Short mmCIF file of N, CA, C and O in Angstrom, two decimals:
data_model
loop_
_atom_site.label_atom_id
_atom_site.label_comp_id
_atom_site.label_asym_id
_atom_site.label_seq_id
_atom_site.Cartn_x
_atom_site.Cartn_y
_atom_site.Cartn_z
N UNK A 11 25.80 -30.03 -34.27
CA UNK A 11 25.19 -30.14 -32.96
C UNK A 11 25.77 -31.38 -32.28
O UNK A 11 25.85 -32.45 -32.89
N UNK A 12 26.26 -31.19 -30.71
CA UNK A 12 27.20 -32.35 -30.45
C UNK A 12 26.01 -32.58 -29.61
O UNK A 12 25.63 -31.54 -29.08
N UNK A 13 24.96 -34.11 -29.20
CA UNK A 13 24.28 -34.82 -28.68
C UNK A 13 24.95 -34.70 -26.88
O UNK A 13 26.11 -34.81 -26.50
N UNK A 14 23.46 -34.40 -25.93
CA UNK A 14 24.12 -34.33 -24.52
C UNK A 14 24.44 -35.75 -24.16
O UNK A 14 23.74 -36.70 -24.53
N UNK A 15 25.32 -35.85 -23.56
CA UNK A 15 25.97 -36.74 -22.71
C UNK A 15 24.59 -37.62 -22.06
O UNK A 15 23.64 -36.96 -21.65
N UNK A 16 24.56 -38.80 -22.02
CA UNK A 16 23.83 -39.52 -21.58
C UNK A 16 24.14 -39.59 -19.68
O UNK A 16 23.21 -39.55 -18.87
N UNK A 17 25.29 -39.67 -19.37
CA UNK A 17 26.13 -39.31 -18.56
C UNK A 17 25.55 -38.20 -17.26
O UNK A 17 25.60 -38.19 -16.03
N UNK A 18 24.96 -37.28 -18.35
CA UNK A 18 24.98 -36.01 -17.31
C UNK A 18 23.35 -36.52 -16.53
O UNK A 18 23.06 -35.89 -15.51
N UNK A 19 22.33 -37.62 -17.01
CA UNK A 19 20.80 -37.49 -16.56
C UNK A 19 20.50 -38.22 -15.11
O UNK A 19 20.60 -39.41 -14.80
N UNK A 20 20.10 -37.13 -14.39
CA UNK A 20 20.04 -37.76 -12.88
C UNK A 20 19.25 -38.58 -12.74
O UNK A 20 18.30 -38.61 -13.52
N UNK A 21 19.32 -39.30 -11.94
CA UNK A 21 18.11 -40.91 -11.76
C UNK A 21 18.40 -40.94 -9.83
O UNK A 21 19.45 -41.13 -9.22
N UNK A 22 17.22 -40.72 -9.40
CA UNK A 22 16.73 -41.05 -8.50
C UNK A 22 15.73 -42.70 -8.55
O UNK A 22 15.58 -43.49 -7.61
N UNK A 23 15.56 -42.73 -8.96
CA UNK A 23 14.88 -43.92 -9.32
C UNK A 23 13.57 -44.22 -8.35
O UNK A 23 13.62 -45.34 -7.85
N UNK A 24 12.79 -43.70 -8.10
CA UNK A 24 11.77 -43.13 -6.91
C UNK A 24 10.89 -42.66 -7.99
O UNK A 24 11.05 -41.68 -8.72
N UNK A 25 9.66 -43.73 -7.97
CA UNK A 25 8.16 -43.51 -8.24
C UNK A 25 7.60 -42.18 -8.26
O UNK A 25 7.25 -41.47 -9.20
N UNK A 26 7.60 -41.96 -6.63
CA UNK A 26 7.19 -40.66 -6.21
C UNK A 26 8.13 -39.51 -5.85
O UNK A 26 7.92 -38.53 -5.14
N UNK A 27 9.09 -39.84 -6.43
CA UNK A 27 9.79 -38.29 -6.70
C UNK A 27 10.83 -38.64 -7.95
O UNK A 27 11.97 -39.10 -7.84
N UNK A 28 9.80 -38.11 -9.79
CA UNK A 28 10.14 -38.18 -10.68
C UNK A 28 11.27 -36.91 -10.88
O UNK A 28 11.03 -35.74 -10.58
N UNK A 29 12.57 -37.43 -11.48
CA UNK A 29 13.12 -35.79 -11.85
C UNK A 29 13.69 -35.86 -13.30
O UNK A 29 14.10 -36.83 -13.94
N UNK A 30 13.59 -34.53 -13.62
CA UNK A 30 13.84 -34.50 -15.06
C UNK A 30 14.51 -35.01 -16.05
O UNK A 30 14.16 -34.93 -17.23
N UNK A 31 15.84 -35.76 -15.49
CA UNK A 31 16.94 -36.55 -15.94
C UNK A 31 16.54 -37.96 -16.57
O UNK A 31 16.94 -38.54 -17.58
N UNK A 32 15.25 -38.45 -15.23
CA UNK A 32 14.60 -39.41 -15.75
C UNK A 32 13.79 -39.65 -17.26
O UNK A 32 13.92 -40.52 -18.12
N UNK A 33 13.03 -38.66 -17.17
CA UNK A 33 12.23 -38.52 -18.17
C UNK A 33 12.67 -37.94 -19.90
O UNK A 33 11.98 -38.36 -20.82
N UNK A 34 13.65 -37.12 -20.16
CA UNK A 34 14.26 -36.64 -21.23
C UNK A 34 14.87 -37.68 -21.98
O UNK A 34 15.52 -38.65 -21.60
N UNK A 35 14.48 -37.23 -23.29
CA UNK A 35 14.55 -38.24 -24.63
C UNK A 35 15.76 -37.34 -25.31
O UNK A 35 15.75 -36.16 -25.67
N UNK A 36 17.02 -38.54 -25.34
CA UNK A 36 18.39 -37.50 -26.37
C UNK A 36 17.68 -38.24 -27.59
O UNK A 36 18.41 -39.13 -28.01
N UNK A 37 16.75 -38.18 -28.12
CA UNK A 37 16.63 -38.87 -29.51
C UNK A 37 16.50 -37.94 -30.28
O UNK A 37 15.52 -37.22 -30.06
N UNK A 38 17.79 -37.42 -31.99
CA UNK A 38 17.55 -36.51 -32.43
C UNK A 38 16.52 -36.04 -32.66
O UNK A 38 15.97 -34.97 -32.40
N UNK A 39 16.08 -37.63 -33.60
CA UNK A 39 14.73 -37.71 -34.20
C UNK A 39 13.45 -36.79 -34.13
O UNK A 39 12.78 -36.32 -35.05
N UNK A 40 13.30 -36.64 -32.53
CA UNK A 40 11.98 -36.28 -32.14
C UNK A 40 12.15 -34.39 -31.71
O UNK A 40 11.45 -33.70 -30.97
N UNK A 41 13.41 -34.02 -32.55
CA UNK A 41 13.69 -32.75 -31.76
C UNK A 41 12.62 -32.04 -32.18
O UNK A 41 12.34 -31.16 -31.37
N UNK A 42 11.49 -32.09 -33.65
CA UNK A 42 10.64 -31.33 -33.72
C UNK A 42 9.22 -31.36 -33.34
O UNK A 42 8.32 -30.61 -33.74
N UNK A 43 9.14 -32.39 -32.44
CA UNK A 43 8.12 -32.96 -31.39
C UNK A 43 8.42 -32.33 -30.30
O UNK A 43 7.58 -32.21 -29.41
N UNK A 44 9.65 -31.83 -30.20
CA UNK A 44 9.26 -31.19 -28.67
C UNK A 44 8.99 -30.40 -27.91
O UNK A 44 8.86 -29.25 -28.33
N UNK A 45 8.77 -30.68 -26.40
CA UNK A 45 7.66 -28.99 -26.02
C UNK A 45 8.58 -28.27 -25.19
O UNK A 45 8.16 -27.23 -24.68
N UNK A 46 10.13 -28.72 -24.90
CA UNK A 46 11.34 -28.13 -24.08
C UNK A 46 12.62 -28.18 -25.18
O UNK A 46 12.99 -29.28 -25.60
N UNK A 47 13.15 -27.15 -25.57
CA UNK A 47 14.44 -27.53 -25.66
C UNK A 47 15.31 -27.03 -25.40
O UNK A 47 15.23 -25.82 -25.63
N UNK A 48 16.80 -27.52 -24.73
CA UNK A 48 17.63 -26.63 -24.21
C UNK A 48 18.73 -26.36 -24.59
O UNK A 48 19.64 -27.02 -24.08
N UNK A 49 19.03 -25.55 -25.38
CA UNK A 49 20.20 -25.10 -26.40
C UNK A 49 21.62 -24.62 -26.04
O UNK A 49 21.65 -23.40 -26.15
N UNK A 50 22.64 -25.05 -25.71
CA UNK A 50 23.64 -24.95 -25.47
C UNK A 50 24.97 -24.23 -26.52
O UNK A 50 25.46 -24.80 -27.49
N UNK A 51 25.23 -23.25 -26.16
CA UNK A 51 26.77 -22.92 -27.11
C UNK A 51 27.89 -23.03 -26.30
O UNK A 51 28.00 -22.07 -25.53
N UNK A 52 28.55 -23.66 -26.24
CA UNK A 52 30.00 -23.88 -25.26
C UNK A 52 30.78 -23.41 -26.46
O UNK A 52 30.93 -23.94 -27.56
N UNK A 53 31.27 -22.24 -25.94
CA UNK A 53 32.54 -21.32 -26.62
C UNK A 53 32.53 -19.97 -25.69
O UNK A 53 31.65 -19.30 -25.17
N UNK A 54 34.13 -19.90 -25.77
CA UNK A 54 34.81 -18.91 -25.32
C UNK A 54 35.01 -17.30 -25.75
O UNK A 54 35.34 -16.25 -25.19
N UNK A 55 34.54 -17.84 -27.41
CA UNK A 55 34.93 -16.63 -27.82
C UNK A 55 34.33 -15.11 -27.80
O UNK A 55 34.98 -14.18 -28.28
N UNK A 56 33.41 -14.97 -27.38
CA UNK A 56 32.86 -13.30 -26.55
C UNK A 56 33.88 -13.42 -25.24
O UNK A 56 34.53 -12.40 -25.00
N UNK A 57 34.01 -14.23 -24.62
CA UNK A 57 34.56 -13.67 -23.44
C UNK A 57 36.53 -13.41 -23.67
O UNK A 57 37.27 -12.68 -23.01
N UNK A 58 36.90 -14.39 -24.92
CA UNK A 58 38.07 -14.02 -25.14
C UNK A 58 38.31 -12.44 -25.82
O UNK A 58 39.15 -11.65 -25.40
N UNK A 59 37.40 -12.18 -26.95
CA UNK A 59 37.71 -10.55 -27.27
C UNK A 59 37.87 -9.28 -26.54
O UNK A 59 38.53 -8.27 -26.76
N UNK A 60 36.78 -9.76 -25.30
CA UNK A 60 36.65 -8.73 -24.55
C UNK A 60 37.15 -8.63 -23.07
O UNK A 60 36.90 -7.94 -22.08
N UNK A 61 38.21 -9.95 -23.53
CA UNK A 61 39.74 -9.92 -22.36
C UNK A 61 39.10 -10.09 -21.14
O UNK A 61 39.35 -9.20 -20.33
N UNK A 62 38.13 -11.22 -20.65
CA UNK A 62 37.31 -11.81 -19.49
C UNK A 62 38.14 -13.34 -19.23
O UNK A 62 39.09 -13.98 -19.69
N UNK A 63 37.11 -13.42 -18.22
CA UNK A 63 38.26 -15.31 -17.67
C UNK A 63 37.33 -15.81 -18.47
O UNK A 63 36.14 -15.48 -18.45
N UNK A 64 38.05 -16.99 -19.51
CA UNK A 64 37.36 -17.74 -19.66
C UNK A 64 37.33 -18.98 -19.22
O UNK A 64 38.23 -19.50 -18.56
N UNK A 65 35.77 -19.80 -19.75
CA UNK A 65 35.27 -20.74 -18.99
C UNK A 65 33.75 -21.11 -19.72
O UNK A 65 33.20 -22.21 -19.88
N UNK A 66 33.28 -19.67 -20.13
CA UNK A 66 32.16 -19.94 -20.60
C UNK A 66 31.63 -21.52 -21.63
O UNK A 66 30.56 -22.13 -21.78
N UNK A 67 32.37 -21.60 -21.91
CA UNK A 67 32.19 -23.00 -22.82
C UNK A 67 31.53 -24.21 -21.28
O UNK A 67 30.47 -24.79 -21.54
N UNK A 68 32.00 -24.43 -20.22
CA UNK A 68 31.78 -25.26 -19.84
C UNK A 68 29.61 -25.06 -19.30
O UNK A 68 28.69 -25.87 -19.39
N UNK A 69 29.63 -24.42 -19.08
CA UNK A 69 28.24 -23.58 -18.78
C UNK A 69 26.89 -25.06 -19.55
O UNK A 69 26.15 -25.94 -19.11
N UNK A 70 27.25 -24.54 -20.71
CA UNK A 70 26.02 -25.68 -21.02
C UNK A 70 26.09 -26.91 -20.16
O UNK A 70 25.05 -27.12 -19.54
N UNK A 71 26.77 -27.51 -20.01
CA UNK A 71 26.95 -28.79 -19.45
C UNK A 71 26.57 -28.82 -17.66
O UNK A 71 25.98 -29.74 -17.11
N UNK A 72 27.15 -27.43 -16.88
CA UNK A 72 27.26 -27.42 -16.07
C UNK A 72 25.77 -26.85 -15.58
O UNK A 72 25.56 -26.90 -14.36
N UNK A 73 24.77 -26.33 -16.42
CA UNK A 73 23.18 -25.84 -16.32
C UNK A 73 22.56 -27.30 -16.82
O UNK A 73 21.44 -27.57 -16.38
N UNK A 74 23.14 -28.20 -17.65
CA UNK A 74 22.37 -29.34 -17.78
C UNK A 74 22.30 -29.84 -16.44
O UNK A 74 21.28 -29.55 -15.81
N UNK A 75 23.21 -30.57 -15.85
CA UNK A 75 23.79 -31.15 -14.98
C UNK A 75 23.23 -30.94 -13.35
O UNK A 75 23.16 -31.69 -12.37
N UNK A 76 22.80 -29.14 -13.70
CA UNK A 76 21.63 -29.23 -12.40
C UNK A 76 19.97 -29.51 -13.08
O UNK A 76 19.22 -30.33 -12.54
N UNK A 77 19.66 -28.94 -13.96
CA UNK A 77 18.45 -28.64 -14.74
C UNK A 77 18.02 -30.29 -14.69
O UNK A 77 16.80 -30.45 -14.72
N UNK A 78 18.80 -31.53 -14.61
CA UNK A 78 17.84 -32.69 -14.62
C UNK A 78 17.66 -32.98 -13.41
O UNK A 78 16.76 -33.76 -13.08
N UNK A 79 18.49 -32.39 -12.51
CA UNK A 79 17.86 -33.05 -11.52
C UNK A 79 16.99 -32.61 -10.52
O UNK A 79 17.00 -33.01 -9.35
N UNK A 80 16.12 -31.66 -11.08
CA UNK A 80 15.02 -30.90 -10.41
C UNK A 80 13.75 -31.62 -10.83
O UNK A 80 13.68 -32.16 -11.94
N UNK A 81 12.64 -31.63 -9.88
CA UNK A 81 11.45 -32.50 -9.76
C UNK A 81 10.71 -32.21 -10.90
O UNK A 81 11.18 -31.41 -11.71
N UNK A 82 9.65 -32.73 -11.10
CA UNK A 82 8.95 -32.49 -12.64
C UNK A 82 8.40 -31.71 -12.49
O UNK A 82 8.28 -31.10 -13.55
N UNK A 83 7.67 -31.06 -11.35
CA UNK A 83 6.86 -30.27 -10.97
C UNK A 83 5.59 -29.59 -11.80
O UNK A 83 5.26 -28.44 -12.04
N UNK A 84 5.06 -30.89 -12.10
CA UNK A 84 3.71 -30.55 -12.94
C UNK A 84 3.76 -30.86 -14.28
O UNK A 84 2.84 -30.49 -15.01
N UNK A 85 4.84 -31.59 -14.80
CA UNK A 85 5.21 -31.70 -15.91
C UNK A 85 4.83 -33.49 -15.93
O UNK A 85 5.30 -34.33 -15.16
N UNK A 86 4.00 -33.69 -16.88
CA UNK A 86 3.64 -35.12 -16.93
C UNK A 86 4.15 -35.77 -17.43
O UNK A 86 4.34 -35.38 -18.58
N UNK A 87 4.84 -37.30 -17.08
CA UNK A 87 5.73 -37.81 -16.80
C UNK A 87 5.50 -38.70 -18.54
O UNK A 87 6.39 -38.94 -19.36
N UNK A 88 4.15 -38.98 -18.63
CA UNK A 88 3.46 -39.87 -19.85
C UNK A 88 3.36 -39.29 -20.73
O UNK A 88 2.31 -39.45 -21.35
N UNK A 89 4.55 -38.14 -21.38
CA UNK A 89 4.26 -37.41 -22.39
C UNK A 89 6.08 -36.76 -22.16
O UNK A 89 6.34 -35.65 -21.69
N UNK A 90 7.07 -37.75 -22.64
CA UNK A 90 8.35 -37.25 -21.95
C UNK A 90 8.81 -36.44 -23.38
O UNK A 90 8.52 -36.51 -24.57
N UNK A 91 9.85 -35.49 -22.39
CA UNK A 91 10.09 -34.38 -22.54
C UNK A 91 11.35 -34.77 -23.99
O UNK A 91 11.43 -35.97 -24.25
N UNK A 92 11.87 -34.23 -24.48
CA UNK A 92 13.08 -34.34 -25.35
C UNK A 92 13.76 -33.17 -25.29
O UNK A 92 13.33 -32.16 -25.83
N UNK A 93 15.45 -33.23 -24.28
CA UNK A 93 16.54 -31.79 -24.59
C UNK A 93 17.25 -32.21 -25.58
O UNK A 93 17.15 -33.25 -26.23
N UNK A 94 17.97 -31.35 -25.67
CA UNK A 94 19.10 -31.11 -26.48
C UNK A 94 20.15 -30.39 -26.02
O UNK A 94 21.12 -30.19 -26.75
#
């Protein structure tokens, strides 16, 4: 399991408009504490057998990359989340 990029977590830095990037814990540790997790396979290989463009590999990264930076929307901030 390759650990997400610290890199990819959006920060608005705004009290009142928390977003998900903020709040997510990369700590392996706690992966069986948690109440989200978001599982990524970056590989090509279904789309290479069956003679498609590939690309698929980049996908996890590129669904992280929006997925933090959407609002918490009901998700409490004092009880943070842990992806993967």
């Amino acid at each position: 399991m390759t650990p997400v990029s610290p890199d990819l977590l959006f920060r608005r830095d705004d009290p009142n408009d928390i977003r998900l990037g903020e709040v997510v814990r990369l700590d392996p540790a706690g992966y069986e504490a948690a109440e989200l997790v978001l599982l990524g396979c970056p590989q090509d290989e279904g789309v290479r057998r069956n003679r498609g463009r590939e690309g698929a590999r980049n996908a996890p990264t590129a669904i992280r990359r929006q997925f933090y930076k959407l609002a918490m929307m009901g998700i409490e901030a004092e009880r943070p989340l842990r992806l993967f």
